[in-house]
Each structure stands twice: as C-alpha cells, then as structure tokens.
C-alpha cells in the first residue's frame, strides 16, 4: 500500500526580504537618544528648568529694592519725608440756631461748622538745593527748600456769600492754616505777613480743626478787621525733604515756579510744567494752573469734606537718580529666557559642527554661568553703578563660559567664538536697556534674527542621526 508523504514543514524564520525584496532597501527608523532631535528637546527643557534659579534672582532683586526703600525711610525720618505743601487757606467758623419739631416736641438745635476758603490768587516760588546722604552702600537724594507763597484772600462780603443761609460767622475765631506733610522737616518757623504789616507773624503748630491731628500743619489766628478789604499775604518757609516736593495750586489762579541744582527732575503729580529748562546747573520750571483744572472748588464746608480736597492733584517734582540700578537690572532679567536659549543654541550649533557630544550636565553648567551674570550685575551695580557693573559682569561671564566651551571641545577657537557671541548678545541687551521706548522692537528683531540664523545653520542636519561617536 502506497502512502502519500506529508507536506514539507518550513523550519526557521521567514525574512521580510523573502516576502518583498523591495523592503530590504528601505532604511529602518531607529530613533537614537544621541540624535540632534532628541538633544534639541533636551536643551529646550533645560532652558525652561533654568528659569527656576532665575526666579530666585528676581526675588533677590526685590529684596535689595526693599532694603533700599528701608534705608530711604530711615534717612527721611531724621531729615524730612517727601514734602507736600497746601495753602495757606482761610478757615471761618460759623454757628446757626434752629428749631426742630419731632413728634410734637420742639427743640432748639445749634450747629457749628467751618467754612474752608482758598485764596483768589496764588504765586509760589520754590528754590531747592539737593545733596546726597550716604547710608551703607546707598545714596539718598535729600533737599532743602526755601519757599515764598504770595496771594490774596477775598473780602468779608464775598465770604458771607459762601456761607449757608441762616448761619452767622464767628469772625473773632477765624484763622489761616497751612498744611505741610512732615512738619519735622521744618528748619525755621514759617512766617506770615498780612497786608502792609511790617513784620511777619509766626505760625503755631496744628491745623486747629476737629479730627485733624493726623494732618501735618500750622495755623495763625486772623487779626480783627483783617478781612474788611481784600487781604494780601505772603508766607516764607524753609524745610527739608526727601525724594520729592509737591505744592497744591490752591489759588483761583495759581502760578508756580521751581528752581533747583538737581539735573534729573521727574515732573508729575497731575500737572506737567508749561515751560522748563534743563542745564548742567539744574532746572527751572513754571506752572500756571486755573481753578477749573483742579478737582476741588474754592470753598467747601469742613463737615462735608474735611481738608481732603487738598490731597488731590498737585505740582510735583521728584529728585531721583538718572537711572535706577535696580530697575535696569530687573529689566535685563526679563530677557533671561531669550539669552539662555540663544546661549544654548550657540553651543548646540558648535556641537553639531564639531561632531563632539556635549553632555546635558555641561549644558547646565554653561546655563548657570548665564544665570550668575544677573547676580554679578546686581551686586556690582550697588557699588560701582550699572554701566560699570554691566561691563564687569558681561566680561566675566563671557570669559568663564568661553573658557569652559574651549575645554569641552578641546579647541580654543570654539571657546573664543562662544565668548564673542555672548559679548555680542550682552551688547545688544545693553542697547535694549538704553532705548526703553523701542525695547520691544529691538527685542523682537533679535529673536527673529536668532531664529533665522538657527534655521539656516541647521538646514542640512539629520535630526534622527547621531552626534559624533558615543562617549566612552
């Protein structure tokens, strides 16, 4: 009997080339941990991770600013704080008696209040001299101001027109008041000359108004019969202050002139000067403010508004440094992510061209060098000024990172390229800091240029291949 043999059983593994020879020619995709693509994303992660130490840098900047503010307050306590002068203004007490009937019961009610009146005219001249007070490593601008305020109060008849109906003024208790924010800064008792009086009369402490203890000020009783006619006045005062000086335009028409030997004034407070002149010897500035440009009227009841209207807009001059180092350091730190990314890209491009792998730890150390730049800048700026500190910090970091890159690649030329690239970047950042109005434009152009250069330099890179030979 003949038996058919069983079919031949294939032993072994069937290759893909035996099924489709064309597949044998296709390159297999084997992602490498050492490929440029993976390294690129690692660098992006390191850039974001290094923003964590940058947060501590920003905290350090804020801490030093806070300490500087504390020093300024200590100087202000002993010399005189930021000064704000309002006045002089006239206060007329008045009283009225009324009957009040309620539930069939009639009672007599007496009410007392104060009418606050501002002068019809005001002309002020302020001459200040600024000096620097040193405390630790800080210099605080302080000033001494000699002030003359002249003007004219309305007559008794015009004041009567502003009193509420049914009230009688108490002329014997009327007085003139002057508000100054920090009376401890006064260096002599302010004097008031009324009308044709040959000598000025000295003010006495306090505003002499209810619940006004928290307001710094002075007052002077008004002589009997002083308001029979329009009352001219002049106030002379000398006081110390710190950082800024404000003067309220209390007249129906107010003309204010300020002169100083300070070369870097900051005008603010609600009114910019009509004209000003800056020179090597200081500045001169003039303001003219009508009452319609203010936020408060010429007269009001004290029970309605106290003296709060006098805290409104004022003519203000700040005696500040030309460039605040902390502000400039803070602004430079805002560009940290751009400089970290650009510095890493420079090393990455050198790595691609050299074919030598750079370890992630070496990138981190390079990044720490970029972060320490801001700490050096802050520390030196407190002592030698921002411009010199910037030169020292940028030169030190460029030399440090340039030398490190030269050691990593074993070529001084590549280290020099890295150092020069960093110096160029820091130079561009300095330009950005100097042209604050165009900082966004310049920063955007730099970012665009860096991106375009990176795209051009990596146009032929095999992002899936390996960078050089594996390290032993």
Coordinates of C-alpha atoms in Angstrom, one line a residue:
X1 CA 0.0 0.0 0.0
X2 CA 1.4 3.3 -1.1
X3 CA 1.1 6.3 1.4
X4 CA 1.5 9.9 0.3
X5 CA 4.2 11.8 2.2
X6 CA 3.2 14.7 4.4
X7 CA 3.9 18.2 3.1
X8 CA 7.4 19.6 3.8
X9 CA 7.4 21.7 7.0
X10 CA 9.4 25.0 6.7
X11 CA 11.9 25.3 9.5
X12 CA 13.3 28.7 10.6
X13 CA 12.2 32.3 10.4
X14 CA 10.9 33.8 7.2
X15 CA 12.8 37.1 6.3
X16 CA 10.9 40.2 5.1
X17 CA 13.2 40.2 2.0
X18 CA 12.0 36.8 1.0
X19 CA 8.4 38.2 1.0
X20 CA 9.2 41.6 -0.6
X21 CA 12.7 42.2 -1.8
X22 CA 12.0 45.9 -2.0
X23 CA 11.7 46.2 1.7
X24 CA 15.3 45.2 2.1
X25 CA 16.4 48.5 0.5
X26 CA 14.3 50.7 2.8
X27 CA 16.2 52.4 5.7
X28 CA 14.9 51.3 9.1
X29 CA 13.9 54.2 11.5
X30 CA 15.8 53.7 14.8
X31 CA 15.5 56.7 17.0
X32 CA 18.7 57.5 18.9
X33 CA 19.0 59.1 22.3
X34 CA 22.1 60.8 20.9
X35 CA 20.3 62.3 17.9
X36 CA 20.2 66.1 17.3
X37 CA 16.4 66.0 17.5
X38 CA 16.4 64.5 21.0
X39 CA 19.3 66.8 22.1
X40 CA 17.3 69.8 20.8
X41 CA 14.3 69.0 23.0
X42 CA 16.6 68.3 26.0
X43 CA 18.1 71.8 25.5
X44 CA 14.6 73.3 25.4
X45 CA 13.8 71.5 28.7
X46 CA 17.0 72.7 30.3
X47 CA 16.2 76.3 29.2
X48 CA 12.8 76.2 31.0
X49 CA 14.4 74.4 34.0
X50 CA 16.9 77.2 34.4
X51 CA 14.1 79.7 34.8
X52 CA 13.7 78.3 38.3
X53 CA 17.0 79.8 39.6
X54 CA 16.1 82.9 37.7
X55 CA 13.0 83.2 40.0
X56 CA 15.4 83.3 42.9
X57 CA 17.3 86.1 41.1
X58 CA 14.1 88.1 40.8
X59 CA 13.4 87.6 44.4
X60 CA 16.9 88.8 45.3
X61 CA 16.4 91.9 43.2
X62 CA 13.1 92.6 45.0
X63 CA 14.8 92.0 48.4
X64 CA 17.6 94.5 47.6
X65 CA 15.0 97.1 46.5
X66 CA 13.1 96.6 49.7
X67 CA 16.3 97.1 51.7
X68 CA 17.0 100.3 49.7
X69 CA 13.5 101.6 50.5
X70 CA 14.1 100.9 54.2
X71 CA 17.3 103.0 54.0
X72 CA 15.4 105.8 52.4
X73 CA 12.8 105.7 55.1
X74 CA 15.5 105.8 57.8
X75 CA 17.0 108.9 56.2
X76 CA 13.6 110.5 55.8
X77 CA 12.8 110.1 59.4
X78 CA 15.8 112.1 60.5
X79 CA 16.0 114.6 57.6
X80 CA 12.4 115.0 56.4
X81 CA 10.0 112.9 54.4
X82 CA 8.5 113.6 50.9
X83 CA 7.0 117.0 51.4
X84 CA 3.6 118.2 50.2
X85 CA 2.6 121.8 50.9
X86 CA -1.0 123.0 50.6
X87 CA -2.1 126.5 51.5
X88 CA -2.4 128.9 53.0
X89 CA -6.2 128.7 53.3
X90 CA -8.7 130.6 55.4
X91 CA -11.0 128.9 57.9
X92 CA -14.1 130.8 59.2
X93 CA -16.1 129.1 62.0
X94 CA -19.9 129.7 61.9
X95 CA -22.8 128.8 64.0
X96 CA -26.6 128.6 63.5
X97 CA -29.5 128.1 65.8
X98 CA -32.6 126.2 64.6
X99 CA -35.8 124.7 65.9
X100 CA -36.6 121.0 65.3
X101 CA -40.1 119.6 65.8
X102 CA -40.5 115.9 66.1
X103 CA -43.5 114.0 67.5
X104 CA -45.0 117.3 68.6
X105 CA -41.8 118.2 70.6
X106 CA -39.9 121.3 69.6
X107 CA -36.2 121.6 70.5
X108 CA -33.6 124.2 69.8
X109 CA -30.7 122.8 67.8
X110 CA -27.3 124.6 67.5
X111 CA -24.9 123.6 64.8
X112 CA -21.2 124.6 64.4
X113 CA -19.1 124.1 61.3
X114 CA -16.2 125.6 59.4
X115 CA -16.0 127.3 56.0
X116 CA -12.7 126.5 54.2
X117 CA -11.8 129.1 51.7
X118 CA -8.8 129.2 49.3
X119 CA -7.1 132.4 48.1
X120 CA -8.2 134.2 45.0
X121 CA -4.6 134.4 43.8
X122 CA -1.5 132.4 44.5
X123 CA 2.1 132.9 43.3
X124 CA 4.7 130.5 44.6
X125 CA 8.5 130.4 44.2
X126 CA 10.5 127.4 45.4
X127 CA 14.3 127.2 45.4
X128 CA 15.7 123.9 46.4
X129 CA 19.3 122.6 46.8
X130 CA 19.8 118.8 46.6
X131 CA 22.5 116.8 48.3
X132 CA 23.2 113.1 48.7
X133 CA 23.1 111.4 52.1
X134 CA 25.1 108.1 52.3
X135 CA 23.8 105.2 54.3
X136 CA 25.7 101.9 54.0
X137 CA 26.2 101.4 50.2
X138 CA 23.2 103.7 49.3
X139 CA 23.0 107.3 48.4
X140 CA 19.6 109.0 49.1
X141 CA 18.8 112.4 47.4
X142 CA 17.6 114.9 50.0
X143 CA 16.8 118.6 49.6
X144 CA 16.5 121.9 51.4
X145 CA 13.8 124.2 50.0
X146 CA 13.2 127.9 50.5
X147 CA 9.6 128.8 49.6
X148 CA 7.7 132.0 49.2
X149 CA 3.9 131.9 48.7
X150 CA 2.1 135.1 47.9
X151 CA -1.6 135.7 47.3
X152 CA -4.8 137.4 48.2
X153 CA -7.9 136.3 50.2
X154 CA -11.4 137.6 49.4
X155 CA -13.2 140.3 51.4
X156 CA -15.6 139.7 54.2
X157 CA -18.6 140.4 52.0
X158 CA -17.6 137.8 49.4
X159 CA -17.1 135.3 52.2
X160 CA -20.6 135.9 53.5
X161 CA -21.9 135.0 50.1
X162 CA -20.5 131.5 50.5
X163 CA -21.9 130.8 54.0
X164 CA -25.1 128.6 54.2
X165 CA -28.3 130.5 54.8
X166 CA -29.2 131.0 58.5
X167 CA -25.6 130.8 59.8
X168 CA -23.6 133.6 61.4
X169 CA -19.8 133.7 61.0
X170 CA -17.6 133.9 64.1
X171 CA -15.0 136.4 62.8
X172 CA -13.1 136.5 66.0
X173 CA -12.2 132.8 65.7
X174 CA -11.2 132.9 62.1
X175 CA -7.7 131.7 61.3
X176 CA -5.3 131.0 58.4
X177 CA -4.0 127.4 58.1
X178 CA -1.1 125.9 56.2
X179 CA -0.7 122.1 55.6
X180 CA 2.8 120.6 55.3
X181 CA 3.1 116.8 55.2
X182 CA 6.0 116.4 57.5
X183 CA 6.5 119.3 59.9
X184 CA 9.6 117.7 61.4
X185 CA 11.4 118.8 58.2
X186 CA 10.8 122.5 59.0
X187 CA 14.1 124.3 59.7
X188 CA 12.5 127.6 60.9
X189 CA 9.1 128.7 61.9
X190 CA 7.1 129.8 58.8
X191 CA 6.2 133.4 58.8
X192 CA 3.0 135.1 57.6
X193 CA 2.9 138.7 56.5
X194 CA -0.7 140.1 56.2
X195 CA -1.4 143.2 54.2
X196 CA 1.0 146.0 54.9
X197 CA 2.3 144.6 58.2
X198 CA 6.0 145.5 58.6
X199 CA 7.0 142.1 60.1
X200 CA 5.7 138.6 59.6
X201 CA 3.9 136.7 62.3
X202 CA 4.9 133.1 63.2
X203 CA 2.6 130.2 62.8
X204 CA 1.8 127.9 65.7
X205 CA 1.6 124.0 65.4
X206 CA -1.6 122.1 64.4
X207 CA -4.3 122.9 61.9
X208 CA -6.7 123.8 64.7
X209 CA -9.5 121.8 63.1
X210 CA -11.5 118.9 64.6
X211 CA -10.0 115.4 63.9
X212 CA -7.0 116.9 62.1
X213 CA -4.2 115.5 64.3
X214 CA -3.2 113.1 61.6
X215 CA -2.7 116.0 59.1
X216 CA 0.6 117.9 59.5
X217 CA 0.0 121.6 59.6
X218 CA 0.2 125.0 61.2
X219 CA -2.3 127.8 61.9
X220 CA -2.4 131.5 62.8
X221 CA -5.3 133.5 64.3
X222 CA -6.6 136.2 62.0
X223 CA -6.4 139.7 63.3
X224 CA -9.7 141.5 63.9
X225 CA -10.8 143.6 60.9
X226 CA -8.3 141.9 58.6
X227 CA -11.0 141.0 56.0
X228 CA -12.6 144.4 55.7
X229 CA -10.7 144.6 52.4
X230 CA -9.1 142.0 50.2
X231 CA -6.3 140.6 52.2
X232 CA -2.8 140.2 50.6
X233 CA -0.5 137.8 52.2
X234 CA 3.0 136.3 51.9
X235 CA 4.3 133.1 53.6
X236 CA 8.0 132.3 53.9
X237 CA 9.2 128.9 54.9
X238 CA 12.3 126.7 54.8
X239 CA 12.1 123.0 55.1
X240 CA 14.0 119.7 54.4
X241 CA 12.6 116.8 52.4
X242 CA 13.5 113.6 50.7
X243 CA 13.0 112.5 47.1
X244 CA 10.0 114.7 46.1
X245 CA 8.3 118.0 46.6
X246 CA 4.6 118.8 45.9
X247 CA 2.8 122.1 46.0
X248 CA -1.0 122.3 45.7
X249 CA -2.3 125.1 43.3
X250 CA -4.8 126.5 45.8
X251 CA -5.4 129.8 44.1
X252 CA -8.3 130.6 41.8
X253 CA -5.3 131.4 39.6
X254 CA -2.0 129.8 40.6
X255 CA 1.5 130.5 39.2
X256 CA 4.3 128.3 40.5
X257 CA 8.0 128.5 39.8
X258 CA 10.6 125.9 40.9
X259 CA 14.3 126.1 40.5
X260 CA 17.0 123.6 41.7
X261 CA 20.5 122.5 41.2
X262 CA 19.3 118.9 40.5
X263 CA 19.9 117.9 36.9
X264 CA 17.5 115.0 36.7
X265 CA 14.0 116.1 37.8
X266 CA 10.9 113.9 37.4
X267 CA 7.8 116.0 36.8
X268 CA 4.5 114.5 37.9
X269 CA 1.6 114.9 40.4
X270 CA -1.0 115.7 37.8
X271 CA 0.4 118.8 36.1
X272 CA 3.4 119.0 33.8
X273 CA 5.2 122.3 33.6
X274 CA 4.2 124.8 31.0
X275 CA 7.9 125.5 30.4
X276 CA 11.1 124.1 31.8
X277 CA 14.8 124.4 31.2
X278 CA 17.4 121.7 32.0
X279 CA 21.1 122.5 32.2
X280 CA 24.3 121.4 33.9
X281 CA 23.4 123.8 36.7
X282 CA 20.0 122.3 37.4
X283 CA 16.5 123.1 36.2
X284 CA 13.9 125.8 36.1
X285 CA 10.2 125.0 35.7
X286 CA 7.0 127.1 35.6
X287 CA 3.3 126.1 36.0
X288 CA 0.1 128.1 35.6
X289 CA -3.0 126.3 36.9
X290 CA -6.5 127.8 36.8
X291 CA -9.0 126.5 39.4
X292 CA -11.1 124.9 36.7
X293 CA -8.2 122.5 36.1
X294 CA -8.4 121.2 39.6
X295 CA -10.5 118.5 41.2
X296 CA -11.7 120.7 44.1
X297 CA -13.6 124.1 44.5
X298 CA -12.6 127.3 46.0
X299 CA -14.6 126.8 49.2
X300 CA -16.4 124.0 51.0
X301 CA -17.8 123.0 54.4
X302 CA -15.3 121.2 56.6
X303 CA -18.0 118.8 57.8
X304 CA -18.6 117.7 54.2
X305 CA -15.0 117.1 53.0
X306 CA -12.6 117.9 55.9
X307 CA -9.5 119.1 54.0
X308 CA -9.4 116.0 51.7
X309 CA -9.7 118.2 48.6
X310 CA -6.1 119.5 49.3
X311 CA -4.8 115.9 48.8
X312 CA -5.8 116.0 45.2
X313 CA -3.7 116.9 42.2
X314 CA -0.6 118.9 42.8
X315 CA 2.5 120.3 41.1
X316 CA 5.2 117.7 41.9
X317 CA 8.9 117.4 41.3
X318 CA 10.8 114.2 42.0
X319 CA 14.5 114.3 42.8
X320 CA 15.5 110.9 41.5
X321 CA 18.7 109.3 40.2
X322 CA 19.1 109.5 36.4
X323 CA 19.0 105.7 36.1
X324 CA 17.8 103.4 38.9
X325 CA 20.1 100.4 39.0
X326 CA 17.5 98.0 40.4
X327 CA 15.1 99.0 37.7
X328 CA 17.7 98.3 35.0
X329 CA 18.8 95.0 36.5
X330 CA 15.1 93.9 36.7
X331 CA 14.5 94.9 33.1
X332 CA 17.6 93.0 32.0
X333 CA 16.4 89.9 33.9
X334 CA 13.2 89.9 31.9
X335 CA 15.2 88.9 28.8
X336 CA 16.8 85.9 30.6
X337 CA 14.9 83.2 28.7
X338 CA 16.0 84.8 25.4
X339 CA 19.6 84.8 26.4
X340 CA 19.5 81.3 27.9
X341 CA 18.0 79.9 24.7
X342 CA 20.4 81.8 22.5
X343 CA 23.5 80.8 24.5
X344 CA 22.4 77.1 24.4
X345 CA 21.8 77.3 20.7
X346 CA 25.3 78.7 20.1
X347 CA 26.8 75.7 21.9
X348 CA 24.4 73.3 20.2
X349 CA 25.5 74.6 16.7
X350 CA 29.1 74.2 17.7
X351 CA 28.4 70.7 18.9
X352 CA 26.8 69.8 15.5
X353 CA 29.7 71.2 13.5
X354 CA 32.4 69.6 15.7
X355 CA 30.7 66.2 15.9
X356 CA 31.5 66.1 19.6
X357 CA 28.8 65.3 22.0
X358 CA 28.2 67.7 24.9
X359 CA 26.6 66.2 28.0
X360 CA 23.4 67.7 29.4
X361 CA 25.3 68.4 32.7
X362 CA 27.8 70.5 30.7
X363 CA 24.8 72.5 29.2
X364 CA 23.5 73.0 32.8
X365 CA 26.9 74.4 34.0
X366 CA 27.0 76.7 30.9
X367 CA 23.5 77.8 31.8
X368 CA 24.4 78.5 35.4
X369 CA 27.1 80.8 34.1
X370 CA 24.4 82.8 32.2
X371 CA 22.3 83.0 35.3
X372 CA 25.1 84.1 37.5
X373 CA 25.5 87.1 35.2
X374 CA 22.4 88.7 36.8
X375 CA 23.7 88.1 40.3
X376 CA 27.1 89.7 39.4
X377 CA 25.3 92.6 37.7
X378 CA 23.1 93.3 40.8
X379 CA 26.0 93.0 43.3
X380 CA 28.4 95.3 41.4
X381 CA 25.7 97.8 40.4
X382 CA 25.1 98.6 44.0
X383 CA 28.7 99.6 44.4
X384 CA 30.1 100.9 41.1
X385 CA 27.0 101.8 39.2
X386 CA 25.1 100.0 36.5
X387 CA 27.2 100.8 33.4
X388 CA 30.5 99.7 35.0
X389 CA 28.8 96.7 36.6
X390 CA 27.4 95.6 33.3
X391 CA 30.9 95.7 31.7
X392 CA 32.4 93.6 34.6
X393 CA 29.6 91.0 34.7
X394 CA 29.3 90.5 30.9
X395 CA 33.1 90.3 30.6
X396 CA 33.4 87.8 33.5
X397 CA 30.6 85.5 32.2
X398 CA 31.9 85.6 28.6
X399 CA 35.4 84.7 29.8
X400 CA 34.1 81.9 32.1
X401 CA 31.8 80.3 29.6
X402 CA 34.2 80.8 26.7
X403 CA 36.9 79.0 28.6
X404 CA 34.6 76.2 29.5
X405 CA 33.5 75.7 25.9
X406 CA 37.1 75.7 24.8
X407 CA 37.8 72.9 27.4
X408 CA 34.7 70.9 26.4
X409 CA 35.6 70.9 22.7
X410 CA 39.3 70.9 23.1
X411 CA 39.7 73.9 20.8
X412 CA 40.4 77.5 21.9
X413 CA 38.9 78.8 18.6
X414 CA 35.4 77.4 19.6
X415 CA 35.7 78.9 23.0
X416 CA 36.6 82.3 21.5
X417 CA 33.5 82.0 19.2
X418 CA 31.3 81.3 22.3
X419 CA 32.8 84.2 24.3
X420 CA 32.4 86.7 21.4
X421 CA 28.8 85.5 20.8
X422 CA 28.0 86.2 24.5
X423 CA 29.6 89.6 24.4
X424 CA 27.6 90.4 21.3
X425 CA 24.4 89.3 23.0
X426 CA 25.2 91.3 26.1
X427 CA 25.9 94.3 23.9
X428 CA 22.5 94.0 22.3
X429 CA 20.9 93.7 25.7
X430 CA 22.6 96.9 26.8
X431 CA 21.2 98.7 23.7
X432 CA 17.7 97.5 24.6
X433 CA 18.0 98.8 28.1
X434 CA 19.1 102.2 26.8
X435 CA 16.3 102.6 24.3
X436 CA 13.3 101.8 26.6
X437 CA 10.8 103.2 24.1
X438 CA 11.9 100.7 21.4
X439 CA 12.8 97.8 23.6
X440 CA 10.0 95.6 22.2
X441 CA 11.0 96.3 18.6
X442 CA 14.7 95.6 19.2
X443 CA 14.0 92.5 21.3
X444 CA 11.6 91.2 18.6
X445 CA 14.3 91.8 15.9
X446 CA 16.9 89.9 17.9
X447 CA 14.6 87.0 18.5
X448 CA 13.8 86.9 14.8
X449 CA 17.4 87.1 13.8
X450 CA 18.4 84.2 16.2
X451 CA 15.6 82.0 14.8
X452 CA 16.6 82.7 11.2
X453 CA 20.3 82.0 11.9
X454 CA 19.4 78.8 13.6
X455 CA 17.1 77.6 10.8
X456 CA 19.9 78.4 8.2
X457 CA 22.6 76.7 10.2
X458 CA 20.6 73.5 10.8
X459 CA 19.1 73.3 7.3
X460 CA 21.1 70.1 6.5
X461 CA 21.1 68.5 9.9
X462 CA 20.0 64.8 10.1
X463 CA 17.8 65.2 13.2
X464 CA 17.5 61.4 13.6
X465 CA 21.2 60.6 13.2
X466 CA 23.8 60.5 16.0
X467 CA 26.1 63.3 17.0
X468 CA 29.6 62.0 16.7
X469 CA 30.7 58.8 18.2
X470 CA 29.3 57.6 21.6
X471 CA 31.3 58.7 24.5
X472 CA 33.2 56.1 26.3

